[in-house]
CSV table of C-alpha atoms in Angstrom, one decimal:
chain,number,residue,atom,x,y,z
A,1,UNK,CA,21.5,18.7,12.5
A,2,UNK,CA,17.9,18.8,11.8
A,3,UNK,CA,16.9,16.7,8.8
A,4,UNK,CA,15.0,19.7,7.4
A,5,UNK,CA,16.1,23.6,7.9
A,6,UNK,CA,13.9,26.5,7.5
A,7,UNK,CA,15.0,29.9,7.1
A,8,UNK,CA,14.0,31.7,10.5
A,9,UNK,CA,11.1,34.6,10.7
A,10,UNK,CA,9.6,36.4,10.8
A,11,UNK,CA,9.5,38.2,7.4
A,12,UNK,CA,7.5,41.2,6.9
A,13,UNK,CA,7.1,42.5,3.0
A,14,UNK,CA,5.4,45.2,1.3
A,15,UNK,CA,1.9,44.4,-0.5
A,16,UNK,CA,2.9,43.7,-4.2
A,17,UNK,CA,6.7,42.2,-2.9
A,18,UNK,CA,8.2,39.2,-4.0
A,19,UNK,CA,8.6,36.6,-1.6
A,20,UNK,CA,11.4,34.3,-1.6
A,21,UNK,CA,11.3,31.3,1.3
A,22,UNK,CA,14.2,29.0,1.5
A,23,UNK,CA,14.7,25.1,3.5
A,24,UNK,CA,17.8,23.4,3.2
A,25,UNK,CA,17.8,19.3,3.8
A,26,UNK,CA,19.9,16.9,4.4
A,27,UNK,CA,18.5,13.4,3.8
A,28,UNK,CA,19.9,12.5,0.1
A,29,UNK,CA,16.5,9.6,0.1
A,30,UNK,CA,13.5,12.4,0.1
A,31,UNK,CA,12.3,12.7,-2.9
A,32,UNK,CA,8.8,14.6,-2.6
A,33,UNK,CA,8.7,17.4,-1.4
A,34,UNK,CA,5.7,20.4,-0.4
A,35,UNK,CA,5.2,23.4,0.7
A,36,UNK,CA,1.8,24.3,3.4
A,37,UNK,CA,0.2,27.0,4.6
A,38,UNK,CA,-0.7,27.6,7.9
A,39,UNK,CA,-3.1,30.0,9.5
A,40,UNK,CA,-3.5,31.1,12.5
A,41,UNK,CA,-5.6,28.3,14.6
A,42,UNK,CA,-5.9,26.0,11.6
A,43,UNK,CA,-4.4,23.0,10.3
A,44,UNK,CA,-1.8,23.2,7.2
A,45,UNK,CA,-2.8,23.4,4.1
A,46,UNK,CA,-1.2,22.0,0.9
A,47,UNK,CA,0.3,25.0,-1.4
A,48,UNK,CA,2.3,23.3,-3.4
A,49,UNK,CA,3.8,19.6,-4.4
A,50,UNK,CA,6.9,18.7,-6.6
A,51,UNK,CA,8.3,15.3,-7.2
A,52,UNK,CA,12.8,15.4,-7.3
A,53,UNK,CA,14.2,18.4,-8.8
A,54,UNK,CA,12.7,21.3,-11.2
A,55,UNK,CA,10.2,23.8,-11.3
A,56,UNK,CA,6.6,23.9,-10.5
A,57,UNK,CA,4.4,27.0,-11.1
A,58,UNK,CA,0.6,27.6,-9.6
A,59,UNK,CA,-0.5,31.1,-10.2
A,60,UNK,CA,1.4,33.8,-8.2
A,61,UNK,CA,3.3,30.5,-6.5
A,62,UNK,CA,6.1,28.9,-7.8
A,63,UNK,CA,8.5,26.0,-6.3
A,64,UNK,CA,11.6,25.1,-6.9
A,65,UNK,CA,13.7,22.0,-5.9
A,66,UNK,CA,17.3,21.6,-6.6
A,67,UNK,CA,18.4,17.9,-5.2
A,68,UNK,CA,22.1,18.2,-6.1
A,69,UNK,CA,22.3,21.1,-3.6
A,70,UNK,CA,19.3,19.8,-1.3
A,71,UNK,CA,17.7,23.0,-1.3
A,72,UNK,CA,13.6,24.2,-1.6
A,73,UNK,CA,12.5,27.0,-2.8
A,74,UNK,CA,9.2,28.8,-2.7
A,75,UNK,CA,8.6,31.9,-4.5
A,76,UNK,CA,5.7,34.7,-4.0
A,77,UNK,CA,4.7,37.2,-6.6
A,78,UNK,CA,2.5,40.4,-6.0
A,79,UNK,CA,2.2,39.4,-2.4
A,80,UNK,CA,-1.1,39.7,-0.7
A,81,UNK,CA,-2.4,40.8,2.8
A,82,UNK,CA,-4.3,37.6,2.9
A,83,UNK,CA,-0.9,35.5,2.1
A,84,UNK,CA,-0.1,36.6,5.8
A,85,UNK,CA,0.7,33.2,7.1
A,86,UNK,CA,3.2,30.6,8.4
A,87,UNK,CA,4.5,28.8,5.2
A,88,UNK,CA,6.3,25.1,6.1
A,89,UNK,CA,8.1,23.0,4.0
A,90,UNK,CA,8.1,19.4,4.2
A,91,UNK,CA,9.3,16.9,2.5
A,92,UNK,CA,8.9,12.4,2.3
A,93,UNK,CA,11.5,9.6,1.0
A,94,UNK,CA,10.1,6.3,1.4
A,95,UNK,CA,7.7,6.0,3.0
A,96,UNK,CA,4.7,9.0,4.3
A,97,UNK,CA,5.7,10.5,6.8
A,98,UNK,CA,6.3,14.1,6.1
A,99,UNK,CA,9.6,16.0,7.7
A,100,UNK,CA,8.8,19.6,8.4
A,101,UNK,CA,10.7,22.7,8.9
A,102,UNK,CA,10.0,24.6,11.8
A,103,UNK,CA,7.8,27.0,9.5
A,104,UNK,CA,8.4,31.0,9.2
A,105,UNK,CA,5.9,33.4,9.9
A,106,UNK,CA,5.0,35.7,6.6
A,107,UNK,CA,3.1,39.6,7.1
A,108,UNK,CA,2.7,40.9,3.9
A,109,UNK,CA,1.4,45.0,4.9
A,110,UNK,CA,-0.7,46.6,3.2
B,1,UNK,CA,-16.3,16.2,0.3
B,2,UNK,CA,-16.1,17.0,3.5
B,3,UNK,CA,-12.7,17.5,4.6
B,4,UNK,CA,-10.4,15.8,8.2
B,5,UNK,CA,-11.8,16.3,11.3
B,6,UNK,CA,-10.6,16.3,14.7
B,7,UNK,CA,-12.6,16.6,18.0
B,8,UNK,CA,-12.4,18.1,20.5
B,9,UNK,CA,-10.9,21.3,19.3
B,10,UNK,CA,-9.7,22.1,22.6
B,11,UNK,CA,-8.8,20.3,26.1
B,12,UNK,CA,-7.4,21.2,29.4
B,13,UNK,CA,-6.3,18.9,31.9
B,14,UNK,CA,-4.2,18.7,34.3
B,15,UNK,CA,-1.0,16.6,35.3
B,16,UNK,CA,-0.7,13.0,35.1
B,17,UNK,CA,-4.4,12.8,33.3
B,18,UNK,CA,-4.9,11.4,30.3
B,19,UNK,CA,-6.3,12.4,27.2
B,20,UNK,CA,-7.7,10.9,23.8
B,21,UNK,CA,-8.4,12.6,20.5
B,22,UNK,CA,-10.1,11.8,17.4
B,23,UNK,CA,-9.7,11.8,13.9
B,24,UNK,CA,-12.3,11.3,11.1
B,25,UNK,CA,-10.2,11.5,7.8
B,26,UNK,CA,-11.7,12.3,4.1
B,27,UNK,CA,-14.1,9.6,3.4
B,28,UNK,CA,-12.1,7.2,1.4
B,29,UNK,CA,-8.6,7.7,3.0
B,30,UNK,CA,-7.3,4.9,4.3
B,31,UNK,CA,-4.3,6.1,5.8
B,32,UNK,CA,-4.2,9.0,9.1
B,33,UNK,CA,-1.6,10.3,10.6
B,34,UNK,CA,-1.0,12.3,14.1
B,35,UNK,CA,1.8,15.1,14.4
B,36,UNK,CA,2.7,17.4,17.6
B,37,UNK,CA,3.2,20.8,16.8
B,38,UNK,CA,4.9,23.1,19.4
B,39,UNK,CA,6.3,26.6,19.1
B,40,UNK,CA,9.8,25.0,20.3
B,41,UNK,CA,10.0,22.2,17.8
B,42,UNK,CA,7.6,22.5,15.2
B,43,UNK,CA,5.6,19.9,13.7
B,44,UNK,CA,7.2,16.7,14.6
B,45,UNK,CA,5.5,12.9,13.7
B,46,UNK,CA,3.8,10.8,15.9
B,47,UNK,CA,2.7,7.9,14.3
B,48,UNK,CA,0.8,6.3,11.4
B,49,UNK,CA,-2.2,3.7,11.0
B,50,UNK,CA,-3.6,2.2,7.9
B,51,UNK,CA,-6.1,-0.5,7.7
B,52,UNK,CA,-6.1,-0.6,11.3
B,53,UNK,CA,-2.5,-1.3,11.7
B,54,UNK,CA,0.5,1.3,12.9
B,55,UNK,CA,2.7,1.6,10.0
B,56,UNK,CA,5.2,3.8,11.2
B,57,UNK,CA,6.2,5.3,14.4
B,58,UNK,CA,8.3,8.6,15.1
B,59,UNK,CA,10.6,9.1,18.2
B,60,UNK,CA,7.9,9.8,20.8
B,61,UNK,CA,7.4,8.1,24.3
B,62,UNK,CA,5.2,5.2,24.8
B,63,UNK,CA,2.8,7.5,26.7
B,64,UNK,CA,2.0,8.0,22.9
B,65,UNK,CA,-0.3,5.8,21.3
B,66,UNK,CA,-3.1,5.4,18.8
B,67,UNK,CA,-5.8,3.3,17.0
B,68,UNK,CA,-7.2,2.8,14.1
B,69,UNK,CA,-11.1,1.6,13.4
B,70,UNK,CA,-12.2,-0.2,10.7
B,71,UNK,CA,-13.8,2.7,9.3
B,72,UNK,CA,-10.5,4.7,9.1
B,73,UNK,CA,-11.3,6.8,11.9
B,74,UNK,CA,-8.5,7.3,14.5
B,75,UNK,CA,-7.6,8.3,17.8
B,76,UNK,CA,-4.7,8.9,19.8
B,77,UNK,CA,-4.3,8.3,23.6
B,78,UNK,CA,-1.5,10.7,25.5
B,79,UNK,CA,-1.2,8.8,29.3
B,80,UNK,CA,0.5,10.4,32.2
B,81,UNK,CA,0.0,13.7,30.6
B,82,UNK,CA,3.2,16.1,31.4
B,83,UNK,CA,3.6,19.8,30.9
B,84,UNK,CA,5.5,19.7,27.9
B,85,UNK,CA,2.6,17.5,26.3
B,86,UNK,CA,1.0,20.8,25.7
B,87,UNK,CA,1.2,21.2,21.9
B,88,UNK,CA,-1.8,21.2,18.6
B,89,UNK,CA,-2.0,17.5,17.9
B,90,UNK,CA,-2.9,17.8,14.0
B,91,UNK,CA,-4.3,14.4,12.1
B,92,UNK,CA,-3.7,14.2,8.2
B,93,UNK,CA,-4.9,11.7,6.1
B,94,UNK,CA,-4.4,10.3,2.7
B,95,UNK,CA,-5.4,7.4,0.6
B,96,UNK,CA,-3.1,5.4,0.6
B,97,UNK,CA,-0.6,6.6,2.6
B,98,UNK,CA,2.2,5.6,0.3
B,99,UNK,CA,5.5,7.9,-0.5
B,100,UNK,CA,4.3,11.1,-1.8
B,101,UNK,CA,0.9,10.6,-1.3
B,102,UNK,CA,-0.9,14.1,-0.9
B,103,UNK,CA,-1.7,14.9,3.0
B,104,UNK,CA,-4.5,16.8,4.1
B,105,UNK,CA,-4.6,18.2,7.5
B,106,UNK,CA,-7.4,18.6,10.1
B,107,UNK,CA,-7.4,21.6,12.3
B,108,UNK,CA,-5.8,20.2,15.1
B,109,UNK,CA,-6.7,19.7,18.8
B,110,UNK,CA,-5.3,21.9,20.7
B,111,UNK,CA,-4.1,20.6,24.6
B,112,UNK,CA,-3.3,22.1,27.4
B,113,UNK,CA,-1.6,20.7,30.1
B,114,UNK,CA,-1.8,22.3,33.9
């Protein structure tokens, strides 16, 4: 079992949908956890950061953590054409290196 | 400020070459690290450095290795290149590389192996 799943893509939504992306992980010690965006032939970016469970909201983003069931949410309002990406979760315990999921692949049409 | 670098952008070779890339991470970051990110597996750890020292390692061969200078710049070194070493190499840095320390990510090298 991979330490971090990732729902599999791709997902294709309306403009204006709400956008609900889901990892599951196993590893009871991580305790930070992210959410990038990827572009086609670019690096990830960071979208969003929380630290253990709870909410955390950035504009139309907002991420949730719940550690009792080890699951990661990220949430999309009023979806764009430009949010048309690969979103990745990822997550550290002790130390920095980051666990990914394998990432799903976003279209939001216009 | 100028964000992570990575050159080349893109390589070809061949075989049982090999290959190094470089890293230039946001002035003042101390800390870079290298992931391999492959359709198949995702993006998956190589290794770590900070002040010139590997910190951490993932589960890659030894035909994986790296280097940090004392200006914080990095490069990795792929030997005895195989097919399957065909991936984007990404480098992220961070200040202090410490648990939950903020990454950022350069735009990746992106090999290919003949």
């Amino acid at each position: 079992q991979k330490e971090v799943e990732q729902d599999p893509g791709p997902l294709s939504v309306p403009e204006g949908a709400i956008v609900s992306l889901n990892c599951t992980y196993s590893n009871s010690a991580f305790q930070y956890f992210m959410w990038y965006r990827q572009y086609s032939r670019k690096g990830p970016e960071l979208l969003m950061y929380t630290y253990s469970s709870g909410n955390k909201e950035d504009g139309r983003f907002t991420a949730q953590v719940d550690k009792s069931s080890k699951y990661i949410s990220l949430f999309i309002r009023d979806s764009q054409p430009s949010d048309s990406a690969t979103y990745l979760c990822a997550t550290t315990g002790a130390n920095s290196k980051l666990t990914f999921g394998k990432g799903i692949t976003l279209s939001v049409r216009p | 400020k100028a964000g992570v670098t990575q050159t080349p952008r893109y390589l070809i070779k061949t075989r049982g070459q090999q290959v190094t890339l470089s890293c230039s991470p946001i002035s003042g970051h101390r800390s870079v690290s290298w992931y391999q990110q492959t359709p198949g597996q995702g993006l998956q750890f190589l290794f770590e450095y900070f002040s010139e020292t590997q910190r951490n390692k993932g589960n890659f061969p030894g035909r994986f290795s790296g280097r940090q200078f004392s200006n914080s710049r990095s490069e990795m070194n792929v030997s005895t290149l195989e097919l399957g070493d065909s991936a984007l190499y990404l480098c992220a840095s961070s200040l202090r590389g410490t648990s939950g320390d903020t990454q950022y990510f350069g735009p990746g090298t992106r090999l290919t192996v003949l």
